[in-house]
Coordinates of C-alpha atoms in Angstrom, one line a residue:
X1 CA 0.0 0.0 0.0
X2 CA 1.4 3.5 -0.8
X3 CA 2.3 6.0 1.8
X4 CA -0.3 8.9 2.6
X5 CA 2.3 11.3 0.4
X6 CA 1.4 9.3 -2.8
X7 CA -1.9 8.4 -3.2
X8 CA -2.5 4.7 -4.9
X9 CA -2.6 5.1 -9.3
X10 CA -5.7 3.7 -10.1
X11 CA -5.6 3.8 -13.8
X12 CA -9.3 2.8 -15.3
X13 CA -9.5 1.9 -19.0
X14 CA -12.7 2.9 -20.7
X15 CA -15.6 5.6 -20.1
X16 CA -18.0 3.4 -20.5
X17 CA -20.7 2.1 -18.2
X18 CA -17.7 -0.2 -16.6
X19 CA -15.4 2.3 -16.6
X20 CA -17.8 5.4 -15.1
X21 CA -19.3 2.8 -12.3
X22 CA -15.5 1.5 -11.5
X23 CA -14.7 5.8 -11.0
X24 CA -17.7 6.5 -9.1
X25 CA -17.0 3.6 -6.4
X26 CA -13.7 5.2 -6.0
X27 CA -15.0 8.5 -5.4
X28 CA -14.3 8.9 -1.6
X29 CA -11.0 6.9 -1.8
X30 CA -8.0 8.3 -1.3
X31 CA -6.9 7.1 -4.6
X32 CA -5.3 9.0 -8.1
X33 CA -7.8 8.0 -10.3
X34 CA -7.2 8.0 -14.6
X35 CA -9.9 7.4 -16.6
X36 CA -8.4 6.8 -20.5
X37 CA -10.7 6.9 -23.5
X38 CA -10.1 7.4 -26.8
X39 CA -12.9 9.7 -26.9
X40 CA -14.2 12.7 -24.8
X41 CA -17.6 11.0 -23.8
X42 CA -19.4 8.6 -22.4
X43 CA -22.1 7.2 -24.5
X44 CA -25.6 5.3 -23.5
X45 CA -25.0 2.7 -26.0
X46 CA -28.3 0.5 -25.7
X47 CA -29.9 4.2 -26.9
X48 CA -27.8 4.1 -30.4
X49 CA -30.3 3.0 -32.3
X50 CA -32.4 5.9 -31.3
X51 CA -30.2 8.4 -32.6
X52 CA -29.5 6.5 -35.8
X53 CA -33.0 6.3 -36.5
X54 CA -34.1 10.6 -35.7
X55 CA -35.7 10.4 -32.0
X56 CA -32.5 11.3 -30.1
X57 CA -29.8 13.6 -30.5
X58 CA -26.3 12.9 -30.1
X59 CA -26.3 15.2 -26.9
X60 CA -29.2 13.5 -25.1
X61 CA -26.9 9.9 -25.7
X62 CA -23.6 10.9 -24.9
X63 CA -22.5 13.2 -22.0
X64 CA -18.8 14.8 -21.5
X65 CA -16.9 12.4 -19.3
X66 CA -15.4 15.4 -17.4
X67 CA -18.4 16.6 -17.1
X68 CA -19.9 13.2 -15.2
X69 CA -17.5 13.1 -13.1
X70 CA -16.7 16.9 -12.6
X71 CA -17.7 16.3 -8.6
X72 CA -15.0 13.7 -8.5
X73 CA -12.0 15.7 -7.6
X74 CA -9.9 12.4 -7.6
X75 CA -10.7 11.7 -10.9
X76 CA -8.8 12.9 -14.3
X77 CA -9.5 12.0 -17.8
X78 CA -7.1 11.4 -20.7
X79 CA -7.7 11.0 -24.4
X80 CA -6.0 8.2 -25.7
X81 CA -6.1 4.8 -26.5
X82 CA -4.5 2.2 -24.9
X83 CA -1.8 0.1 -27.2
X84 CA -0.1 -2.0 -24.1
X85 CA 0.7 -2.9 -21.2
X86 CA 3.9 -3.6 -19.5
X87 CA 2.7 -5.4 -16.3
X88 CA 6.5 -5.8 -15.2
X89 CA 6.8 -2.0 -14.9
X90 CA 2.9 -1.5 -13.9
X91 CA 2.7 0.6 -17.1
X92 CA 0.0 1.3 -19.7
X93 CA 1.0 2.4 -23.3
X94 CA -1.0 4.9 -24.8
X95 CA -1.5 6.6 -28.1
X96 CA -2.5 9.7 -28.6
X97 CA -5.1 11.0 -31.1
X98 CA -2.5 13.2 -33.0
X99 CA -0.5 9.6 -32.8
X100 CA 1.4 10.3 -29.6
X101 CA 2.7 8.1 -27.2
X102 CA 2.1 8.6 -23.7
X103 CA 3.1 6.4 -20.6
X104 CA 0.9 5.7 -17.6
X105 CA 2.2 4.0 -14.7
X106 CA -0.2 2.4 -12.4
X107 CA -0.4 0.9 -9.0
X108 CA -4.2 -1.6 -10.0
X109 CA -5.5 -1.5 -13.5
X110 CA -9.1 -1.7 -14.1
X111 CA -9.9 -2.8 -17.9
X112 CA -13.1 -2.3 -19.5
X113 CA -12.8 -1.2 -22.8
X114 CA -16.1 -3.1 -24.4
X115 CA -16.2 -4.7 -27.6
X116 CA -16.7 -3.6 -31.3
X117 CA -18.3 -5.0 -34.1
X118 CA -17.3 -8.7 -35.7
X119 CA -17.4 -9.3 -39.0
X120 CA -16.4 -12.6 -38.8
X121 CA -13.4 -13.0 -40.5
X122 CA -15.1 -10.7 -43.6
X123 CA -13.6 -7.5 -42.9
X124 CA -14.5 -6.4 -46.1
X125 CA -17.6 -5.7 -45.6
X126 CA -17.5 -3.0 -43.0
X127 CA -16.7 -0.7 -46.2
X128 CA -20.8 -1.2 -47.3
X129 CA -22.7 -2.4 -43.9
X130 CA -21.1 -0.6 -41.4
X131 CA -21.8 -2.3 -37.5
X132 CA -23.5 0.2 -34.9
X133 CA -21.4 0.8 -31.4
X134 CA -20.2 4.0 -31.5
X135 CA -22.1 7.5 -32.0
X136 CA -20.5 8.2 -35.5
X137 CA -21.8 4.7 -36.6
X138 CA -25.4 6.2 -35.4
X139 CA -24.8 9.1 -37.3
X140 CA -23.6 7.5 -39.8
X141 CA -26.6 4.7 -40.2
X142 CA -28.6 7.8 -39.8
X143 CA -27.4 9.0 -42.8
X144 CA -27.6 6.1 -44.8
X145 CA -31.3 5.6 -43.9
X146 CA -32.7 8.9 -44.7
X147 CA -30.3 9.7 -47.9
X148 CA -31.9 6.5 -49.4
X149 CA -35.5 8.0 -49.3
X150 CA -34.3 10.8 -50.7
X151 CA -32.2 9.0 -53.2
X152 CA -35.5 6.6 -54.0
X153 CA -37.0 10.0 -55.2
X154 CA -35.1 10.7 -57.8
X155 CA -34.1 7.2 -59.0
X156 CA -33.8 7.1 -62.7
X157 CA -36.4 3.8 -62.8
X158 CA -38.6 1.8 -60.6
X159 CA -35.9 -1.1 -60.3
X160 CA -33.3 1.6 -58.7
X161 CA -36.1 3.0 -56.7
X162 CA -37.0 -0.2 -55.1
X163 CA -32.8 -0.6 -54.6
X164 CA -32.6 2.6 -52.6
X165 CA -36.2 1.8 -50.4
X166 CA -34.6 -1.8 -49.7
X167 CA -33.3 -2.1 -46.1
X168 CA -30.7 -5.3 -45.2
X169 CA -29.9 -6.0 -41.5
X170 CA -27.9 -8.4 -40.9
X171 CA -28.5 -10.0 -37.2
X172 CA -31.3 -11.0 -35.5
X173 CA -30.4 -9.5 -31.8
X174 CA -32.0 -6.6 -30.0
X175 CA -30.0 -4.1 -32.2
X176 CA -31.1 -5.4 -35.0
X177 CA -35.0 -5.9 -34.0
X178 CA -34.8 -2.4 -32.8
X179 CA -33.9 -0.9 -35.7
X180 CA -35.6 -2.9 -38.1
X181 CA -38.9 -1.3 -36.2
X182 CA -37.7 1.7 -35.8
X183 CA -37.0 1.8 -40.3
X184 CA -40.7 0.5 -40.7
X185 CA -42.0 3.3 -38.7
X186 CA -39.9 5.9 -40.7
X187 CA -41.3 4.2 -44.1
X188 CA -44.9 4.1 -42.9
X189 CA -45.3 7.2 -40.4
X190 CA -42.5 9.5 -40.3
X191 CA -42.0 9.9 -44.0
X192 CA -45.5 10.0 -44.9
X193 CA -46.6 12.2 -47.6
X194 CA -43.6 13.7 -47.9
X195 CA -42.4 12.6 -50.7
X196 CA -44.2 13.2 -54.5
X197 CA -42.6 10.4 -56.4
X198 CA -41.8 8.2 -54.0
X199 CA -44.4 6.1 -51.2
X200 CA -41.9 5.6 -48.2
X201 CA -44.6 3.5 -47.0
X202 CA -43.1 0.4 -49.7
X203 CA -39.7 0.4 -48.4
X204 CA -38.9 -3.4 -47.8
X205 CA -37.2 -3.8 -44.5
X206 CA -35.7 -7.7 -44.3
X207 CA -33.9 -8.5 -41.5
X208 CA -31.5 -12.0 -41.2
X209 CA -30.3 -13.9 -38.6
X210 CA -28.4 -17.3 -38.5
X211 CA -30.6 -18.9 -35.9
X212 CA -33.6 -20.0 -36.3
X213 CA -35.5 -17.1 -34.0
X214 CA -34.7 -13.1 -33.2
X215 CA -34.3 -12.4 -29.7
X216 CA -32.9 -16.1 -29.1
X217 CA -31.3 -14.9 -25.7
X218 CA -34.9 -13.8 -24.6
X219 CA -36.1 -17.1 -24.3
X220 CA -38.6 -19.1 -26.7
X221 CA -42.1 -17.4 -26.0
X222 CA -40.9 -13.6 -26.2
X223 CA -38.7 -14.7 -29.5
X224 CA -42.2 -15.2 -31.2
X225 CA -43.8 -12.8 -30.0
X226 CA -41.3 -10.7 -31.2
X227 CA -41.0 -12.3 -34.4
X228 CA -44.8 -11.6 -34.5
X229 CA -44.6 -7.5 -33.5
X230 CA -41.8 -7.4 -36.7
X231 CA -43.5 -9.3 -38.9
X232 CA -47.1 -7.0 -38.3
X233 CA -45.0 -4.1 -38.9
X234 CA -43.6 -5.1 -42.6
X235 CA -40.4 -6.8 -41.5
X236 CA -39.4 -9.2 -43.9
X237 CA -37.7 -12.1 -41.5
X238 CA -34.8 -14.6 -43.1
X239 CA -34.1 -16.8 -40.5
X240 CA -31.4 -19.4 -40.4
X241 CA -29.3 -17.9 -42.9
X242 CA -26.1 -17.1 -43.6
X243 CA -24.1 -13.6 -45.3
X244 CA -21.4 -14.8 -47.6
X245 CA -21.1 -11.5 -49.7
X246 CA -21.9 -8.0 -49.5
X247 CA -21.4 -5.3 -52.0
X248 CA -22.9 -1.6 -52.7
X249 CA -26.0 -3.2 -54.2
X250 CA -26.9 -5.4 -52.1
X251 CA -26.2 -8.5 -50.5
X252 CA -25.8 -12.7 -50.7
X253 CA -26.8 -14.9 -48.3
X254 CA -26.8 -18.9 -47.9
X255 CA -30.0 -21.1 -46.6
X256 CA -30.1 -24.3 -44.2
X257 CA -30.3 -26.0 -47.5
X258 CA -26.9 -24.7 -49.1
X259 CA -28.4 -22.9 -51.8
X260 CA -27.4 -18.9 -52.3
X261 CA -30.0 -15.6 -52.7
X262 CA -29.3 -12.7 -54.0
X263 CA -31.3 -9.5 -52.5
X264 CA -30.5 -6.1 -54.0
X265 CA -30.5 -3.4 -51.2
X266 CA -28.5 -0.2 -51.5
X267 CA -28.5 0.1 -48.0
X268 CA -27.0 -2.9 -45.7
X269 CA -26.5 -2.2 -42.1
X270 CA -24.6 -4.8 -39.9
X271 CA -25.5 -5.9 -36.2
X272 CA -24.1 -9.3 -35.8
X273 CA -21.5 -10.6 -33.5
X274 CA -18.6 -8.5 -31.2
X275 CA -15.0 -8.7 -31.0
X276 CA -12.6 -7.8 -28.7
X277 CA -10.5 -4.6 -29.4
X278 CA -6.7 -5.0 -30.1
X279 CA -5.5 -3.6 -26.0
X280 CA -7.2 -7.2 -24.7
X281 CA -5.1 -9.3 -26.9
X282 CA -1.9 -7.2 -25.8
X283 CA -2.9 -7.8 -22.3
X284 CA -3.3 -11.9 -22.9
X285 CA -0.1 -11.9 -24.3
X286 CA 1.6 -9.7 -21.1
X287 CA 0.0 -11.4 -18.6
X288 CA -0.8 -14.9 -19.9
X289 CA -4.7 -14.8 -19.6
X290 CA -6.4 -16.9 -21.4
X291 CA -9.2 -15.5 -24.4
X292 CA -12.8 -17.1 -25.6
X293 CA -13.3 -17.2 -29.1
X294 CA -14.5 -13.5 -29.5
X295 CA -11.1 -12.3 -27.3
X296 CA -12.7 -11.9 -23.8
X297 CA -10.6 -12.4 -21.7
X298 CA -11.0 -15.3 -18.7
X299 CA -11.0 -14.1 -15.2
X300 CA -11.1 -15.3 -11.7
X301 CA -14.3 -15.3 -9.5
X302 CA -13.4 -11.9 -8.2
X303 CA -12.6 -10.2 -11.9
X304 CA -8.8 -9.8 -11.8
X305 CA -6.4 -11.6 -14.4
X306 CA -4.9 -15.2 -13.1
X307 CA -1.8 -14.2 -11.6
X308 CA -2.0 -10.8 -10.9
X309 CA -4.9 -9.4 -8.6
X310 CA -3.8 -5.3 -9.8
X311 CA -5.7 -6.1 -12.9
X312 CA -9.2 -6.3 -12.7
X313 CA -11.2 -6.6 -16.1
X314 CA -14.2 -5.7 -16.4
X315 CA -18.1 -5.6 -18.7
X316 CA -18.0 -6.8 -21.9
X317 CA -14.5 -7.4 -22.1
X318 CA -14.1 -10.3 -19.7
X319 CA -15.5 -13.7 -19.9
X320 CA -17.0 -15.3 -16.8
X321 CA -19.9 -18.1 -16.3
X322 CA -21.1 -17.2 -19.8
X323 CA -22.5 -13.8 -18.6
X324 CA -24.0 -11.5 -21.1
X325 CA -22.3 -8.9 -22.8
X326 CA -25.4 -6.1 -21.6
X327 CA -24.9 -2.2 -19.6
X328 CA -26.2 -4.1 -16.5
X329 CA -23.1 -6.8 -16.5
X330 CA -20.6 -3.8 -17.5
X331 CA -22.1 -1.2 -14.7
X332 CA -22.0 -4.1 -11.8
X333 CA -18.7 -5.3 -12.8
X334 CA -17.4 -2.0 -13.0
X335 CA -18.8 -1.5 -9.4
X336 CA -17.2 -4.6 -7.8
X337 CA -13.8 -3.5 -9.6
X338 CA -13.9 0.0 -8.3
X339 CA -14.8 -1.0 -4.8
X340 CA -12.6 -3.8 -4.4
X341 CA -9.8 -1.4 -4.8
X342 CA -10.9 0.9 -2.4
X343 CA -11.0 -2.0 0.2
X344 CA -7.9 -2.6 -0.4
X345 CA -6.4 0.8 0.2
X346 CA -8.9 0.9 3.1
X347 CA -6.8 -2.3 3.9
X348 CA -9.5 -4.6 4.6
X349 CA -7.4 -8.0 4.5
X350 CA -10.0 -10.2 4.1
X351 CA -10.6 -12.0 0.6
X352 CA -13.8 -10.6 -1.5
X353 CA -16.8 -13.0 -2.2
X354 CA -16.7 -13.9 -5.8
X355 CA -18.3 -11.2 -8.1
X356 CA -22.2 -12.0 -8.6
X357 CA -24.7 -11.1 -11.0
X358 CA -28.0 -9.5 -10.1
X359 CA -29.9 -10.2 -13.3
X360 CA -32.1 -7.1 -13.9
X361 CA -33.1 -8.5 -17.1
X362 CA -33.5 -7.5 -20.6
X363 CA -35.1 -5.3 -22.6
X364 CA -35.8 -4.4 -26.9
X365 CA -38.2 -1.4 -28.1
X366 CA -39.1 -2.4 -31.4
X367 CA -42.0 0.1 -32.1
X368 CA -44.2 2.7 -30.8
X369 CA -45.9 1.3 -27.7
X370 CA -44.4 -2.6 -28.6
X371 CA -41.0 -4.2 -26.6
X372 CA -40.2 -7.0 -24.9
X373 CA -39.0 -6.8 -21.7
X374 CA -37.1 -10.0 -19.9
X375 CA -36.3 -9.8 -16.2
X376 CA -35.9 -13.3 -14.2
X377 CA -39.4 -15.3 -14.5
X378 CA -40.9 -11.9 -15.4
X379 CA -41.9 -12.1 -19.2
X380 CA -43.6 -8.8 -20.7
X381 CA -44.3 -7.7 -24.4
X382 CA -46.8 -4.8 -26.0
X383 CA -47.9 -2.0 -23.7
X384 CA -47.0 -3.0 -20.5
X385 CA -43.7 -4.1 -22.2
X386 CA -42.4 -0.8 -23.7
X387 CA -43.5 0.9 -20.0
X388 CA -41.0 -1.3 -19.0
X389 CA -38.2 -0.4 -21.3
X390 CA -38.9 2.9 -20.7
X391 CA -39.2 3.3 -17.0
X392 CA -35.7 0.8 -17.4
X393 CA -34.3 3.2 -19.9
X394 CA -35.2 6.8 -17.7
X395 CA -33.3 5.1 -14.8
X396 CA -30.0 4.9 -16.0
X397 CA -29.8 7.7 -18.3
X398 CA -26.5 9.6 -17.3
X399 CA -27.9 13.3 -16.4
X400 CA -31.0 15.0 -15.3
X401 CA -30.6 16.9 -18.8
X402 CA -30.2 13.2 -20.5
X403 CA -33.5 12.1 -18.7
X404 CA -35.5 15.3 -19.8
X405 CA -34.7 15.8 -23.3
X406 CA -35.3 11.8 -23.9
X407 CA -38.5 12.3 -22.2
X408 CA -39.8 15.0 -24.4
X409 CA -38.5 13.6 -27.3
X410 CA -40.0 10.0 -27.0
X411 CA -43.3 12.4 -26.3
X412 CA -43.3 14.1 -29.0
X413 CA -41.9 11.1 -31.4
X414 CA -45.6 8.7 -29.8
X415 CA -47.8 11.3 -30.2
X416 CA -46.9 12.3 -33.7
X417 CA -44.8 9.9 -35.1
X418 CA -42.4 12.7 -36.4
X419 CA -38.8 12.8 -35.5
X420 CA -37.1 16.0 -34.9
X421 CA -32.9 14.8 -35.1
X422 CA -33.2 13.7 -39.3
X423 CA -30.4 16.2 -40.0
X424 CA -27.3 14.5 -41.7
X425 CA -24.4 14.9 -43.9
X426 CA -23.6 14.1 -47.3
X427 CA -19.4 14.7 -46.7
X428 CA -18.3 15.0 -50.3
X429 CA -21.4 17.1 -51.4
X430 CA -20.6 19.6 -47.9
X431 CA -16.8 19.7 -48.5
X432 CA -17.0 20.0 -52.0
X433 CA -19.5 22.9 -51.8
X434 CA -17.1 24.7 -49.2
X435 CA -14.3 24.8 -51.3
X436 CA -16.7 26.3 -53.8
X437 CA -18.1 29.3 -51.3
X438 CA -14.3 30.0 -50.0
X439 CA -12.6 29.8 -53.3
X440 CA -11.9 33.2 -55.1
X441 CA -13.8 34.7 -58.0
X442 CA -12.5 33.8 -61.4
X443 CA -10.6 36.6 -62.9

């Protein structure tokens, strides 16, 4: 244990929900605490999908992380991303966003840098169905979904048309369900009538999954239920199916029975399967840890790495008892991390109980007044489902201003079916004309 002259390093890796509940236990310690990101803010990922699709704004989803924990005077952040670790020397390797290197010596190490998207060996095809975890893949997605209506418009022939109003998701899990409803209600309520070529209302939303059910982790009975909300709404459902090529037009996928389809769709979005980022393999390799097939790395009952009880990793990232990779796992883990470090300094010699899982259970909005809510024996769907979510979804939101502005906007999104955040980007069009306004007068 450090003297009282040099308070113990904690260095936490990741904002997220592991990362902000690990800083939060260790508000009142008397602890250095670091909190390294490689960007400025912590997001309320299960909410993506809401700012993708128009309800949400990027501000009511993501909140400074200096300003969450401004009231925690122990705490610093840093903008980086971690590259390694030298567990010899107690030192994590950072890079820099200008590309840096920066040095961060520790005295515990709590990792929870999440996951990002899988591809399955096909990284190729991140270039034309781009995955959904961080805000500019919402705002991208948003892009893509509202440029295609307006592309649909002006589509030189009715097979183009039907290209650009022809929506592929590829994965069958809550992000994938969500957003599939949430593109049916754009095409049938948002965007009606405001087009004059175009009906919105026959955009073809198909949605596939390599199991034979959405919502598998649900259970059975909410899974068809479910599959019976989507399919009421439009939602074309390819179950047990498998991508084996994607392209800008569209997309190949392979039956149970071996034979291939082709489906044309100018817009392909991807929400199946999570990998681990780069810094967990680094860590494997320094400390010896064992990985699962999607790079989580094995830990003990009480979330540090075999062999060294400094490192504790946490949420998504770590693999124990098969547990879920959802906020709830990442914000208790995180908790448990954070706190078992402050017994420590508090130098409390007895060993922790084993880290334990309070399932709080699970949760998918697929329309306006329709989700499916999972918590222990507890099974709801419809109404009393999406009062559920929401009432779920209200009590974690980071910030009173978070809570409010959702609040008004799911308000005015139920009552009126219009969605107020359908600003995007077209990059080369905006930079283009730019160079056009600044650009001098011809002579």
């Amino acid at each position: 244990m450090q003297d009282h002259i040099t308070p113990r390093r904690v260095v936490i890796l990741g904002g997220g929900f592991a990362g902000l509940f690990a800083a939060r236990a260790l508000r009142r310690s008397p602890v250095a605490v670091t909190v390294v990101d490689r960007r400025a803010h912590h997001l309320f990922q299960p909410l993506l999908y809401q700012c993708a699709s128009g309800i949400l704004s990027e501000g009511q989803i993501a909140q400074p992380l200096r300003a969450v924990l401004r009231r925690h005077h122990n705490v610093s952040c840093v903008l980086a991303e971690a590259t390694d670790v030298d567990v010899g020397a107690q030192v994590v390797h950072l890079r820099r966003p200008d590309g840096g290197a920066l040095d961060l010596p520790y005295d515990d190490l709590i990792v929870g840098v999440g996951m990002r998207q899988s591809y399955f060996g096909h990284d190729e095809f991140a270039a034309h169905a781009p995955g959904m975890k961080t805000l500019h893949d919402a705002l991208d997605i948003r892009r893509r979904i509202y440029r295609a209506f307006e592309m649909a418009e002006t589509a030189s022939d009715a097979g183009e048309r039907q290209e650009w109003l022809t929506f592929a998701l590829v994965g069958g899990g809550p992000t994938g369900v969500e957003l599939a409803g949430q593109i049916r209600e754009i095409a049938g309520h948002t965007l009606d009538r405001e087009f004059r070529k175009t009906d919105s209302a026959q955009a073809r939303v198909l949605l596939f999954e390599g199991s034979g059910e959405v919502l598998g982790a649900f259970g059975h009975p909410l899974a068809l239920r479910a599959a019976r909300t989507l399919r009421s709404l439009g939602v074309e459902l390819h179950l047990s199916t498998r991508v084996t090529e994607v392209d800008v037009h569209g997309l190949t996928v392979e039956g149970q029975d071996g034979a291939t389809t082709r489906f044309d769709a100018r817009t392909v979005l991807w929400t199946a399967g999570v990998e681990a980022p780069p810094i967990a393999a680094a860590l494997a390799r320094a400390t010896g840890a064992g990985q699962d097939r999607a790079g989580r790395i094995f830990v003990e009952p009480d979330l540090t790495v075999p062999g060294h009880p400094e490192i504790h990793v946490t949420g998504d990232v770590m693999s124990l008892n098969k547990l879920p990779g959802l906020a709830e796992v990442a914000m208790q883990s995180g908790a448990y991390a954070g706190r078992a470090v402050r017994h420590a300094v508090e130098g409390r010699t007895k060993q922790p109980k084993p880290f334990r899982y309070l399932d709080l259970g699970s949760a998918a909005y697929i329309s306006r007044g329709k989700a499916v809510v999972k918590a222990g024996p507890l099974h709801l769907s419809g109404a009393v489902g999406w009062l559920a979510w929401l009432f779920i979804h209200l009590a974690f939101l980071t910030g009173f201003r978070s809570r409010l502005g959702a609040v008004l906007s799911w308000s005015v999104s139920f009552v009126t079916s219009s969605r107020r955040e359908r600003a995007f980007t077209m990059p080369d069009a905006d930079t283009s004309a730019g160079r056009a306004q600044s650009a001098p007068p011809p002579p």
